[in-house]
């Protein structure tokens, strides 16, 4: 879903810059440069929602009760999906998940790969549900968080790929279970645990 703006480059630059001025980062324009490759329609939804708030006084005030209830239902769904995503990350970021369960015949540490795989797959399911539900709302605040989350995921595509996770259509994550089971526990832990990690960034957005 795209947004067509009948204005020159300067006007477009000013409008985009103003829209994203409240988002975190070193530069509004750098933020846009990083995320303009995301093509799931979130930008179009975000722009639509933003201009809808600007034109509130110009729109039809006879919004139906059914529409209001539908919007509220969508927001409740997004909140529920965000809470589930946060819970899955709590488990995935737990130190105990990565503690050795023993040693092999060569004296190397062994881990509960099945448990780690299950936790990662649960995160992917919850992430996909959140991204899908958030793209269906006309809330600037929620859409900003969704775009930021998709952006963090895109920036960590290389590390995600190392443990068997790839980004598919509509920014839905896919898991190669065989590759995940054989992935380095250190790689999984580094991706999701610790301050400033990918998992930390996504969880902060989910909690908001």
Coordinates of C-alpha atoms in Angstrom, one line a residue:
X1 CA 0.0 0.0 0.0
X2 CA 1.6 3.3 -1.0
X3 CA 0.9 6.9 -0.5
X4 CA 1.1 9.4 -3.4
X5 CA 2.1 12.9 -2.5
X6 CA 1.8 15.5 -5.2
X7 CA 4.7 17.7 -4.1
X8 CA 8.3 18.2 -4.9
X9 CA 11.3 16.6 -3.2
X10 CA 11.6 19.5 -0.7
X11 CA 8.0 19.4 0.4
X12 CA 8.1 15.6 0.7
X13 CA 11.3 15.8 2.8
X14 CA 9.8 18.4 5.1
X15 CA 6.6 16.4 5.6
X16 CA 8.3 13.1 6.3
X17 CA 10.8 14.8 8.6
X18 CA 8.0 16.4 10.6
X19 CA 6.0 13.2 10.9
X20 CA 8.9 11.2 12.3
X21 CA 10.4 14.0 14.5
X22 CA 9.3 12.3 17.7
X23 CA 10.9 9.0 16.8
X24 CA 14.2 8.0 18.4
X25 CA 17.4 8.0 16.5
X26 CA 20.3 10.2 15.4
X27 CA 18.5 11.7 12.5
X28 CA 15.0 11.7 11.1
X29 CA 16.2 11.5 7.6
X30 CA 18.6 8.7 8.5
X31 CA 15.7 6.8 10.0
X32 CA 13.8 7.1 6.8
X33 CA 16.8 6.0 4.8
X34 CA 17.1 2.9 6.9
X35 CA 13.5 1.9 6.6
X36 CA 12.4 3.0 3.2
X37 CA 13.1 -0.5 1.9
X38 CA 10.3 -1.9 4.1
X39 CA 7.5 -2.7 1.8
X40 CA 4.7 -4.1 3.9
X41 CA 2.5 -1.0 3.8
X42 CA 3.3 0.3 7.2
X43 CA 4.5 3.6 5.8
X44 CA 1.3 4.1 3.8
X45 CA -0.8 3.2 6.9
X46 CA 1.3 5.6 9.0
X47 CA 0.9 8.5 6.6
X48 CA -2.8 7.8 6.3
X49 CA -3.3 7.8 10.0
X50 CA -1.2 10.9 10.5
X51 CA -3.0 13.0 7.9
X52 CA -6.3 11.7 9.3
X53 CA -5.5 13.3 12.6
X54 CA -4.6 16.6 10.8
X55 CA -7.9 16.6 9.0
X56 CA -10.1 15.6 11.9
X57 CA -12.1 18.9 11.7
X58 CA -12.7 18.3 8.0
X59 CA -14.0 14.7 8.2
X60 CA -17.5 13.5 8.6
X61 CA -18.3 13.6 12.4
X62 CA -21.1 11.0 12.0
X63 CA -18.7 8.1 12.6
X64 CA -20.9 5.0 13.1
X65 CA -21.0 3.2 16.4
X66 CA -20.1 0.0 14.6
X67 CA -16.9 1.6 13.2
X68 CA -15.9 2.8 16.7
X69 CA -16.4 -0.7 18.1
X70 CA -14.4 -2.2 15.3
X71 CA -11.5 0.2 16.0
X72 CA -11.6 -0.6 19.7
X73 CA -11.6 -4.3 19.0
X74 CA -8.5 -3.9 16.8
X75 CA -6.7 -1.9 19.4
X76 CA -7.5 -4.6 22.1
X77 CA -6.1 -7.2 19.7
X78 CA -2.9 -5.3 19.2
X79 CA -2.5 -4.9 22.9
X80 CA -3.0 -8.6 23.5
X81 CA -0.5 -9.5 20.8
X82 CA 2.1 -7.1 22.2
X83 CA 1.7 -8.7 25.7
X84 CA 2.1 -12.2 24.2
X85 CA 5.2 -11.0 22.3
X86 CA 6.6 -9.6 25.5
X87 CA 6.0 -12.8 27.4
X88 CA 7.7 -14.9 24.7
X89 CA 10.8 -12.6 24.9
X90 CA 10.9 -12.9 28.7
X91 CA 11.3 -16.6 28.2
X92 CA 13.8 -16.3 25.3
X93 CA 15.9 -13.8 27.2
X94 CA 16.1 -15.8 30.4
X95 CA 19.6 -16.7 31.4
X96 CA 18.5 -20.2 32.5
X97 CA 17.5 -21.1 29.0
X98 CA 21.2 -21.0 27.9
X99 CA 22.7 -22.8 30.9
X100 CA 24.6 -26.1 30.0
X101 CA 22.8 -29.3 30.8
X102 CA 25.9 -31.4 30.7
X103 CA 28.9 -32.3 28.6
X104 CA 29.5 -34.6 25.7
X105 CA 32.2 -37.2 25.2
X106 CA 34.6 -34.5 24.1
X107 CA 34.0 -32.5 27.3
X108 CA 32.0 -29.8 25.5
X109 CA 29.0 -28.3 27.1
X110 CA 25.6 -29.5 25.9
X111 CA 22.4 -27.5 26.0
X112 CA 18.6 -28.2 25.8
X113 CA 18.4 -27.4 22.0
X114 CA 14.8 -28.6 21.9
X115 CA 13.8 -26.1 24.6
X116 CA 15.7 -23.3 22.9
X117 CA 14.2 -24.1 19.5
X118 CA 10.7 -24.1 21.0
X119 CA 11.3 -20.7 22.6
X120 CA 12.5 -19.2 19.3
X121 CA 9.6 -20.6 17.4
X122 CA 7.2 -19.2 19.9
X123 CA 8.8 -15.8 19.6
X124 CA 8.5 -15.9 15.8
X125 CA 4.8 -16.8 16.0
X126 CA 4.1 -14.0 18.5
X127 CA 6.1 -11.5 16.4
X128 CA 4.3 -12.3 13.2
X129 CA 0.9 -12.0 15.0
X130 CA 1.8 -8.6 16.4
X131 CA 3.1 -7.3 13.0
X132 CA 0.0 -8.5 11.2
X133 CA -2.5 -7.1 13.8
X134 CA -0.7 -3.7 14.1
X135 CA -0.8 -3.2 10.4
X136 CA -4.6 -3.2 10.6
X137 CA -5.0 -0.2 12.8
X138 CA -5.1 3.5 12.1
X139 CA -3.1 4.6 15.1
X140 CA 0.0 6.7 14.6
X141 CA 1.5 5.6 17.9
X142 CA 1.1 1.9 17.2
X143 CA 2.2 2.1 13.6
X144 CA 5.4 4.0 14.7
X145 CA 6.3 1.1 17.0
X146 CA 5.5 -1.4 14.3
X147 CA 7.7 0.3 11.8
X148 CA 10.5 0.6 14.4
X149 CA 10.2 -3.1 15.2
X150 CA 10.3 -4.1 11.6
X151 CA 13.3 -1.8 11.2
X152 CA 15.2 -3.5 14.0
X153 CA 14.4 -6.9 12.5
X154 CA 15.7 -5.8 9.1
X155 CA 18.9 -4.5 10.6
X156 CA 19.5 -7.8 12.3
X157 CA 18.6 -9.9 9.3
X158 CA 22.2 -11.3 9.1
X159 CA 22.3 -12.5 12.7
X160 CA 18.7 -13.9 12.4
X161 CA 19.7 -15.8 9.3
X162 CA 22.6 -17.5 11.2
X163 CA 20.1 -19.2 13.5
X164 CA 17.6 -20.1 10.7
X165 CA 15.2 -17.1 10.8
X166 CA 14.5 -15.2 7.5
X167 CA 12.2 -12.3 6.6
X168 CA 9.5 -13.2 4.2
X169 CA 6.6 -11.4 2.6
X170 CA 4.8 -8.8 4.6
X171 CA 7.7 -8.9 7.0
X172 CA 6.6 -12.2 8.4
X173 CA 9.4 -14.2 9.9
X174 CA 10.1 -17.8 8.8
X175 CA 12.0 -20.5 10.7
X176 CA 14.2 -23.2 9.3
X177 CA 13.9 -25.6 12.2
X178 CA 16.8 -27.8 11.2
X179 CA 19.2 -24.9 10.9
X180 CA 17.9 -23.5 14.2
X181 CA 18.5 -26.7 16.1
X182 CA 22.1 -26.8 14.8
X183 CA 22.7 -23.1 15.5
X184 CA 25.3 -22.0 18.0
X185 CA 23.7 -21.3 21.4
X186 CA 26.0 -18.4 21.7
X187 CA 24.6 -16.9 18.5
X188 CA 21.0 -17.3 19.8
X189 CA 21.9 -15.8 23.2
X190 CA 23.8 -12.9 21.7
X191 CA 20.8 -12.0 19.5
X192 CA 18.2 -12.0 22.2
X193 CA 19.9 -11.4 25.6
X194 CA 21.7 -8.3 27.0
X195 CA 21.1 -4.6 26.9
X196 CA 20.9 -3.2 23.4
X197 CA 20.4 -6.6 21.8
X198 CA 17.8 -7.3 19.1
X199 CA 15.6 -9.0 21.7
X200 CA 16.0 -6.1 24.1
X201 CA 14.9 -3.6 21.4
X202 CA 11.9 -5.5 20.3
X203 CA 10.8 -6.2 23.9
X204 CA 11.0 -2.5 24.8
X205 CA 8.7 -1.7 21.9
X206 CA 6.3 -4.5 22.8
X207 CA 6.1 -3.2 26.4
X208 CA 5.1 0.2 25.2

